[in-house]
């Protein structure tokens, strides 16, 4: 900007009113022409982008260039797709052009579509800098990614609890799963919950509360948590699991429930093998009076699917994906119940353009919904959008095991579960009722519907998250 | 409270006054709770009364023989009889002659069955018995919570769904789930539990019975245990459940008591509500950090908002970098992609840019910015590697002017992994400084828009401009004026002395590409589909307003 023409550091210019957000593109041509003397930012007409330079015949009007329908979502998607294509084609020039246009029509503080596009733009830049014509910089990029990881907010447990509480995105799954679990473990004196979740046990307190209040008295609760720390998607927790577990045990004690907490470090990249092995050993010594529940909350999709390659266990069998392998090994544990909660989207396309389209047509929802529960500029909102941004970046820019956002839609998970030897266990009226009651706490755009035996969270009618319950068939 | 106060109160506790006095309730404030005496430590001289469960559960056991109306208390019946012109008698208080009475719970397994733990008033023992040993027959329609005492239920239903849960840390919750989740992880619970384990375990009353049946602290804010003068109390109001007066507190407290250990909770300064900005997120950076999350890529095109950057060797890195780790990628200095190429052109269009100068909202160490950081990294690498790279297109024409050895920037990078602004500042060629202020030539405005590679028709009304037009440019605007072409840097070698026109090399690739016929064609092809985009059947409303 024109402050570069000054040798003395100018005071930080204040433009209280000059953002022009959501109105398309404002070209601050005035600032480019201003010359050494004028300081556009100090003029009172901060609403226009023109700095009062006399070179323009129609000053204010000419300085505002609205890109009008560039702001439509379809257009933005097209631009992003073209950009992705250009990157894939190693067409640096075209990439650069489109990035520039996108940058101007999609300020990261714009409306929800613009913020959505900005996140995708960011992800594409990330991808561009590590592929094709820019491969030379891969090493530097790796460095940058590492340091970027430092900037993911690390929540305290209490912080995370209130953060997750803002939206039904996770609460929907919690509520539905808890209802199904409590119903399934009725009468069991010992309940073993295996929590495969990305949200650090935030579901567990309410489950403890429900189990503690059940008619036949509280069961003995055993909780096994998968710690997938290095590759875990956000949110990140600023607390070791041991400490978190101690709090949960203490809470259970306050509800007169005895509880046992265990953490198993494991990795989705090897299909949670270490965890499954431990469970297998425990099953061997179990006397059968224990209900084993596997609660899969948004973590299963981080296990590589077929598009990430397959493994051959034996030469006799065809190779299977790690995802299939995991489900089969879970089935072998003969669990009382398996709950699968995940986002109803498909990010497994092999080509980046396919993933881009899928992600763009799903991840608009968090941006669209956020206005109903977080103020612009709030800290939590930055955390929230950073989390979505992380997801976009992972889907678009990462490959191989680094790409952990490998969501599949509800129908596909249903096929997988059935193929692994499970049958659907329908959610009862009680579960549906509790979900509905929970949704009453949130914005009117959220809804719930039943599809087959599953419950589906919707935003303005679009599927967001599904919850399904499975028992061995 | 009768237990600890004067005999006058004791008498009320023993007689009808017990009804008149609001039954001791769980205290709304945790600190108050702490001072509460353990429930059921009566005066050893008091008369111990054991009532049968039937009596305790009986309601309206005083029946009018005329109209069969029942009353919970004899005094009320007497008043009622007055209306029938029947003989009536209000018991007169006779001062100190009446012994204080305490009541034991008929349930043998209950701690309050022992006279040493008897409760001080009739209402208290009744409610205790109902809550603790009775059937919970009152169910809330909204949340399915059940109550044994009707007044508890009434109080609950009044506040069900509203703010009724309060953690000891001071945070209020309107939803039970939220409260429970918070409670499990809140330090307040841990502290309480620790105390509870340290203290002798008093009876654990899940529903707060122990609290309400016991003696409230003298300094209880409510109800005020005003010692009523002994003689002739006014006729007590008919069985009005006193707790209704404070339904919210009562209920909230009931909720609390489910979790609160019976031991006095610790008096700790309530931690700040968890939602409040945690300290560890507050960066001390003072220059507009947060807003940068907004124009994430403006960095690519906009010179750093810290205008003095070129003049100072390391304005941020040295001056402020030390304590800005978290926010660094988001910082305007980090946007210093090619400072010497500070294209005035590219700065201009992004209004969001200016937000960077706005008074800084809290910093936003947004991962979004990592892409910018990536670009910067890429820029560095690009400067030292192939000049035909993608980065070159970003205007990083470092080869022409870079006087800083790449190795130095590499070192810097090692030392400051997230001080991108530093790494970016370091390679600044000192030689570029004199040329720093771009010598801007007055240009007719249409050329400007062409120069932006957009060739936009000016449209003050903000009317729609289709993309192909955008990218292709209006031919008149784009090609008619040689000045425009020149402005775009056509014919100037990408690495060459574009600065001769006062425009940085930075912009050349764009302008050149777009204005060149060949490139324009590419653009047209590429963006042709944008037409279809307008007819996109996507049903989402782009306006994105909350639909509440």
Coordinates of C-alpha atoms in Angstrom, one line a residue, chain A residues 1-15 17-21 24-35 41 46-49 55-58 61-75 77-79 82 91-101 103-113 115-119 121-123 125-130 133-134 136-148 150-154 156-159 161-162 165-166 171 175 200-203 205-206 209 238-239 244 247-248 250-251 253-256 360-362 364-365 367-368 371-372 377 379-380 382-383 385-390 393 437-438 441-446 459-460 462, chain B residues 142 173 175-187 189-191 193-194 197 204 206 258-259 261 273-278 280-282 290-312 324-329 339 342-359 361-375 377-379 381-382 385-386 388-391 393-395 413 417-418 420 436-438 440-446 448-449 452-454 456-467 470-471 487 503 506 509-510 513-514 519 522-523 525-530 532-534 536 538-548:
Chain A
X1 CA 0.0 0.0 0.0
X2 CA 1.0 3.5 -0.2
X3 CA 2.6 3.6 3.2
X4 CA 5.5 2.0 1.6
X5 CA 6.2 5.3 0.0
X6 CA 7.0 6.8 3.3
X7 CA 10.2 6.6 4.9
X8 CA 8.9 7.2 8.4
X9 CA 6.8 4.6 9.8
X10 CA 3.3 5.8 9.6
X11 CA 0.9 5.2 12.5
X12 CA -1.2 2.2 12.1
X13 CA -4.0 3.3 9.8
X14 CA -7.4 2.9 11.2
X15 CA -10.2 2.1 8.9
X17 CA -15.5 1.3 8.3
X18 CA -13.7 0.5 5.2
X19 CA -13.9 -3.2 5.0
X20 CA -16.6 -3.6 2.5
X21 CA -17.1 -7.1 3.7
X24 CA -17.4 -8.4 -3.4
X25 CA -14.1 -6.8 -4.3
X26 CA -13.1 -3.3 -3.5
X27 CA -10.1 -2.2 -5.3
X28 CA -8.2 0.3 -3.4
X29 CA -6.9 2.0 -6.4
X30 CA -6.5 5.3 -4.7
X31 CA -3.8 4.0 -2.5
X32 CA -1.8 2.9 -5.4
X33 CA -1.9 6.2 -7.0
X34 CA -1.6 8.4 -4.0
X35 CA 1.9 9.4 -4.4
X41 CA -6.1 6.0 5.5
X46 CA -12.7 5.8 5.2
X47 CA -15.7 4.2 3.7
X48 CA -14.4 4.5 0.2
X49 CA -11.2 3.0 -0.7
X55 CA -6.2 11.4 -10.8
X56 CA -9.5 9.8 -11.0
X57 CA -12.3 11.4 -12.8
X58 CA -15.0 9.7 -10.8
X61 CA -17.5 5.5 -7.7
X62 CA -14.6 4.4 -9.9
X63 CA -12.7 3.0 -7.0
X64 CA -15.3 0.6 -6.1
X65 CA -15.3 -2.4 -8.3
X66 CA -17.8 -4.9 -7.3
X67 CA -17.3 -8.4 -8.6
X68 CA -21.0 -9.0 -8.0
X69 CA -21.8 -12.5 -8.7
X70 CA -18.3 -13.7 -8.3
X71 CA -19.5 -14.1 -4.8
X72 CA -21.8 -16.9 -5.6
X73 CA -20.9 -20.2 -4.2
X74 CA -21.1 -22.0 -7.5
X75 CA -18.7 -19.5 -9.0
X77 CA -16.4 -23.6 -6.4
X78 CA -15.6 -23.4 -10.1
X79 CA -12.7 -21.2 -9.4
X82 CA -9.9 -24.6 -11.9
X91 CA 0.5 -24.6 -14.6
X92 CA 2.0 -22.1 -12.2
X93 CA 0.9 -19.1 -14.1
X94 CA -2.7 -20.0 -14.2
X95 CA -2.6 -21.1 -10.6
X96 CA -1.2 -17.8 -9.6
X97 CA -3.9 -16.0 -11.5
X98 CA -6.7 -17.9 -10.0
X99 CA -5.3 -17.7 -6.6
X100 CA -5.2 -14.1 -6.9
X101 CA -8.7 -13.7 -8.1
X103 CA -8.0 -14.1 -2.8
X104 CA -9.8 -11.0 -3.7
X105 CA -13.3 -12.4 -3.8
X106 CA -12.9 -14.5 -0.7
X107 CA -11.6 -12.5 2.3
X108 CA -11.2 -14.8 5.2
X109 CA -13.4 -12.4 7.2
X110 CA -16.2 -12.2 4.7
X111 CA -19.5 -13.9 4.7
X112 CA -19.7 -17.6 5.3
X113 CA -19.1 -18.5 1.6
X115 CA -14.6 -17.7 4.5
X116 CA -15.3 -21.2 3.2
X117 CA -13.6 -20.3 0.0
X118 CA -10.7 -18.7 1.8
X119 CA -10.1 -21.9 3.7
X121 CA -7.8 -21.3 -1.1
X122 CA -5.4 -21.7 1.8
X123 CA -5.4 -25.4 1.4
X125 CA -1.8 -22.9 -1.7
X126 CA -0.5 -25.5 0.7
X127 CA -0.9 -28.1 -2.0
X128 CA 0.6 -26.0 -4.7
X129 CA 3.6 -25.4 -2.7
X130 CA 4.3 -29.1 -2.3
X133 CA 6.3 -27.1 -10.3
X134 CA 7.1 -26.4 -6.7
X136 CA 11.7 -28.0 -5.1
X137 CA 10.4 -26.4 -2.0
X138 CA 9.0 -29.6 -0.4
X139 CA 11.6 -29.6 2.4
X140 CA 10.8 -26.0 3.4
X141 CA 7.2 -26.8 3.3
X142 CA 7.6 -29.6 5.7
X143 CA 9.2 -27.3 8.1
X144 CA 6.4 -24.8 7.8
X145 CA 3.8 -27.4 8.3
X146 CA 5.5 -28.5 11.4
X147 CA 5.5 -25.0 12.8
X148 CA 2.0 -24.4 11.7
X150 CA 2.1 -25.3 16.8
X151 CA -0.6 -22.8 16.2
X152 CA -3.5 -25.2 16.6
X153 CA -5.2 -24.2 19.8
X154 CA -4.7 -26.6 22.7
X156 CA -8.0 -27.2 28.5
X157 CA -10.6 -29.8 29.3
X158 CA -13.1 -27.3 30.6
X159 CA -12.5 -25.1 27.6
X161 CA -16.3 -29.0 27.0
X162 CA -17.8 -25.6 26.5
X165 CA -21.2 -27.5 23.7
X166 CA -21.7 -24.7 21.2
X171 CA -23.4 -33.4 20.9
X175 CA -26.6 -38.0 22.8
X200 CA -11.0 -36.5 24.2
X201 CA -13.7 -38.2 26.3
X202 CA -16.0 -35.2 26.3
X203 CA -18.8 -37.7 25.8
X205 CA -19.3 -37.5 31.8
X206 CA -22.8 -37.6 30.5
X209 CA -24.2 -39.7 34.7
X238 CA -3.7 -29.4 26.6
X239 CA -3.7 -32.2 29.1
X244 CA -8.1 -36.4 32.1
X247 CA -10.8 -36.4 36.6
X248 CA -13.3 -38.9 35.0
X250 CA -13.1 -38.8 40.4
X251 CA -16.3 -37.7 38.8
X253 CA -16.7 -41.7 42.2
X254 CA -18.8 -38.7 43.0
X255 CA -21.7 -40.5 41.4
X256 CA -21.0 -43.6 43.4
X360 CA -16.8 -27.8 -0.6
X361 CA -20.3 -29.1 -0.7
X362 CA -20.1 -30.3 2.9
X364 CA -20.0 -25.0 4.0
X365 CA -22.2 -26.1 6.8
X367 CA -19.3 -21.9 8.2
X368 CA -22.9 -21.3 7.6
X371 CA -23.0 -17.3 12.9
X372 CA -25.8 -18.7 15.0
X377 CA -14.0 -12.0 16.0
X379 CA -11.6 -16.3 20.1
X380 CA -13.7 -19.4 20.1
X382 CA -11.2 -18.5 15.5
X383 CA -10.6 -21.9 17.1
X385 CA -12.8 -21.9 11.9
X386 CA -9.2 -23.0 12.4
X387 CA -10.5 -26.5 13.0
X388 CA -12.5 -26.5 9.8
X389 CA -9.6 -25.0 8.0
X390 CA -7.4 -27.8 9.3
X393 CA -6.2 -28.5 4.4
X437 CA -34.6 -32.3 23.1
X438 CA -30.9 -31.6 22.7
X441 CA -31.0 -26.0 22.7
X442 CA -29.5 -25.0 19.4
X443 CA -30.4 -22.9 16.4
X444 CA -33.5 -23.7 14.4
X445 CA -31.5 -24.8 11.4
X446 CA -30.5 -28.0 13.1
X459 CA -28.5 -28.4 8.9
X460 CA -31.2 -26.7 6.9
X462 CA -28.6 -31.2 4.6
Chain B
X142 CA -39.6 -31.6 30.4
X173 CA -25.4 -23.7 32.9
X175 CA -28.4 -27.5 30.3
X176 CA -27.8 -30.4 32.5
X177 CA -25.5 -32.1 30.0
X178 CA -23.4 -29.1 29.7
X179 CA -23.2 -28.8 33.5
X180 CA -22.3 -32.4 33.9
X181 CA -19.6 -32.4 31.3
X182 CA -18.1 -29.2 32.8
X183 CA -18.4 -30.5 36.3
X184 CA -16.5 -33.7 35.5
X185 CA -13.5 -31.7 34.3
X186 CA -13.7 -28.7 36.5
X187 CA -11.1 -28.4 39.2
X189 CA -14.9 -31.1 41.8
X190 CA -11.4 -32.3 42.3
X191 CA -11.0 -29.9 45.2
X193 CA -13.5 -34.5 46.5
X194 CA -10.1 -34.0 48.1
X197 CA -11.9 -37.6 51.5
X204 CA -24.3 -38.6 51.6
X206 CA -28.0 -37.4 47.0
X258 CA -26.2 -34.3 43.5
X259 CA -22.6 -33.8 43.0
X261 CA -19.8 -34.0 48.4
X273 CA -15.6 -19.0 33.8
X274 CA -14.0 -21.4 31.4
X275 CA -15.4 -19.6 28.4
X276 CA -13.6 -16.5 29.2
X277 CA -10.4 -15.9 27.3
X278 CA -7.9 -18.1 28.7
X280 CA -2.6 -18.8 27.5
X281 CA -4.2 -17.7 24.4
X282 CA -3.6 -14.1 24.8
X290 CA -6.1 -11.1 14.4
X291 CA -7.5 -9.4 11.4
X292 CA -4.9 -11.1 9.3
X293 CA -6.8 -14.2 9.5
X294 CA -9.2 -12.5 7.3
X295 CA -7.2 -11.8 4.2
X296 CA -5.3 -14.9 4.2
X297 CA -3.7 -14.6 0.9
X298 CA -3.7 -10.9 0.6
X299 CA -0.3 -11.5 2.0
X300 CA 0.7 -13.0 -1.3
X301 CA -0.1 -9.9 -3.1
X302 CA -0.1 -7.2 -0.6
X303 CA 3.1 -5.9 0.8
X304 CA 3.3 -6.0 4.5
X305 CA 1.2 -3.5 6.3
X306 CA 4.2 -2.7 8.3
X307 CA 5.2 -0.1 5.9
X308 CA 8.5 0.6 7.5
X309 CA 9.7 -2.9 7.0
X310 CA 12.1 -2.1 4.2
X311 CA 13.6 0.7 6.2
X312 CA 14.3 -1.3 9.2
X324 CA 4.9 -13.3 19.4
X325 CA 5.4 -16.8 18.6
X326 CA 1.9 -17.9 18.5
X327 CA 0.7 -15.2 16.2
X328 CA 3.5 -15.0 13.9
X329 CA 2.1 -16.6 10.8
X339 CA 8.8 -6.5 0.2
X342 CA 5.6 -4.0 -2.9
X343 CA 3.2 -3.8 -5.7
X344 CA 1.0 -0.9 -5.0
X345 CA -1.4 -2.6 -7.3
X346 CA -1.9 -5.6 -5.3
X347 CA -2.2 -3.9 -2.0
X348 CA -4.9 -1.8 -3.2
X349 CA -7.7 -4.2 -3.9
X350 CA -8.0 -5.8 -0.6
X351 CA -10.0 -3.8 1.8
X352 CA -9.5 -6.5 4.4
X353 CA -6.0 -5.6 4.3
X354 CA -6.6 -2.5 6.0
X355 CA -8.1 -4.3 8.9
X356 CA -4.6 -5.2 9.7
X357 CA -4.2 -1.8 10.9
X358 CA -7.3 -1.7 12.9
X359 CA -6.9 -1.8 16.6
X361 CA -8.5 -7.8 18.3
X362 CA -7.1 -10.7 20.1
X363 CA -4.5 -12.4 18.0
X364 CA -5.4 -15.2 15.9
X365 CA -2.9 -17.9 15.5
X366 CA -4.9 -19.4 12.9
X367 CA -3.8 -22.5 11.1
X368 CA -5.1 -20.8 8.0
X369 CA -2.1 -18.7 8.0
X370 CA 0.1 -21.6 7.7
X371 CA -0.5 -21.6 4.0
X372 CA 0.8 -18.1 3.9
X373 CA 3.7 -19.3 5.8
X374 CA 4.1 -22.1 3.3
X375 CA 4.3 -19.6 0.6
X377 CA 8.9 -20.7 2.8
X378 CA 8.4 -21.4 -0.7
X379 CA 9.4 -17.9 -1.5
X381 CA 13.4 -21.5 -1.5
X382 CA 12.3 -20.2 -4.8
X385 CA 16.3 -22.3 -6.7
X386 CA 14.6 -22.4 -10.0
X388 CA 10.8 -20.6 -13.3
X389 CA 9.0 -22.0 -10.3
X390 CA 5.6 -21.3 -9.2
X391 CA 7.1 -18.8 -6.8
X393 CA 4.9 -16.3 -10.6
X394 CA 4.2 -15.0 -7.2
X395 CA 6.5 -12.2 -8.0
X413 CA 14.8 -20.1 9.7
X417 CA 10.9 -21.7 13.0
X418 CA 7.8 -19.7 13.4
X420 CA 8.5 -16.1 9.4
X436 CA 11.5 1.3 -2.4
X437 CA 9.0 3.9 -2.9
X438 CA 7.5 2.9 -6.2
X440 CA 4.0 5.8 -9.3
X441 CA 2.9 7.4 -12.4
X442 CA -0.4 8.9 -12.7
X443 CA -2.5 6.7 -14.8
X444 CA -6.0 7.0 -16.1
X445 CA -8.1 4.8 -14.0
X446 CA -9.3 2.3 -16.6
X448 CA -5.6 0.4 -13.4
X449 CA -8.3 -2.1 -13.5
X452 CA -5.1 -5.7 -12.0
X453 CA -5.5 -8.3 -14.6
X454 CA -9.2 -8.0 -14.4
X456 CA -13.2 -4.8 -15.3
X457 CA -15.7 -2.4 -16.6
X458 CA -16.2 0.1 -13.9
X459 CA -19.4 -0.7 -12.3
X460 CA -20.2 1.7 -9.6
X461 CA -23.4 0.0 -8.8
X462 CA -21.8 -3.2 -8.1
X463 CA -23.7 -5.0 -10.8
X464 CA -22.7 -8.5 -11.8
X465 CA -19.7 -8.9 -13.9
X466 CA -19.3 -12.3 -15.3
X467 CA -16.1 -14.1 -14.8
X470 CA -13.3 -10.5 -15.7
X471 CA -10.5 -12.7 -16.8
X487 CA 1.6 -1.0 -17.1
X503 CA 6.2 -1.2 -10.8
X506 CA 5.9 -8.9 -8.8
X509 CA 3.3 -12.6 -14.4
X510 CA -0.2 -11.8 -13.8
X513 CA -0.4 -13.5 -18.7
X514 CA -3.7 -12.0 -18.8
X519 CA -2.8 -16.4 -21.9
X522 CA -6.3 -19.9 -21.6
X523 CA -8.1 -17.9 -19.0
X525 CA -11.2 -21.5 -21.4
X526 CA -10.5 -22.0 -17.9
X527 CA -13.2 -19.8 -16.6
X528 CA -15.7 -20.5 -19.2
X529 CA -17.4 -22.8 -16.9
X530 CA -18.1 -20.0 -14.5
X532 CA -22.5 -22.5 -15.6
X533 CA -21.7 -21.7 -12.1
X534 CA -24.3 -19.1 -12.0
X536 CA -25.6 -23.9 -10.1
X538 CA -27.0 -25.5 -5.2
X539 CA -29.8 -24.6 -2.9
X540 CA -27.9 -23.1 -0.2
X541 CA -28.5 -19.5 0.3
X542 CA -25.2 -17.7 -0.1
X543 CA -26.3 -14.9 2.1
X544 CA -25.6 -17.2 5.0
X545 CA -27.5 -15.2 7.5
X546 CA -28.3 -17.1 10.6
X547 CA -31.7 -18.5 10.3
X548 CA -32.7 -18.0 13.8

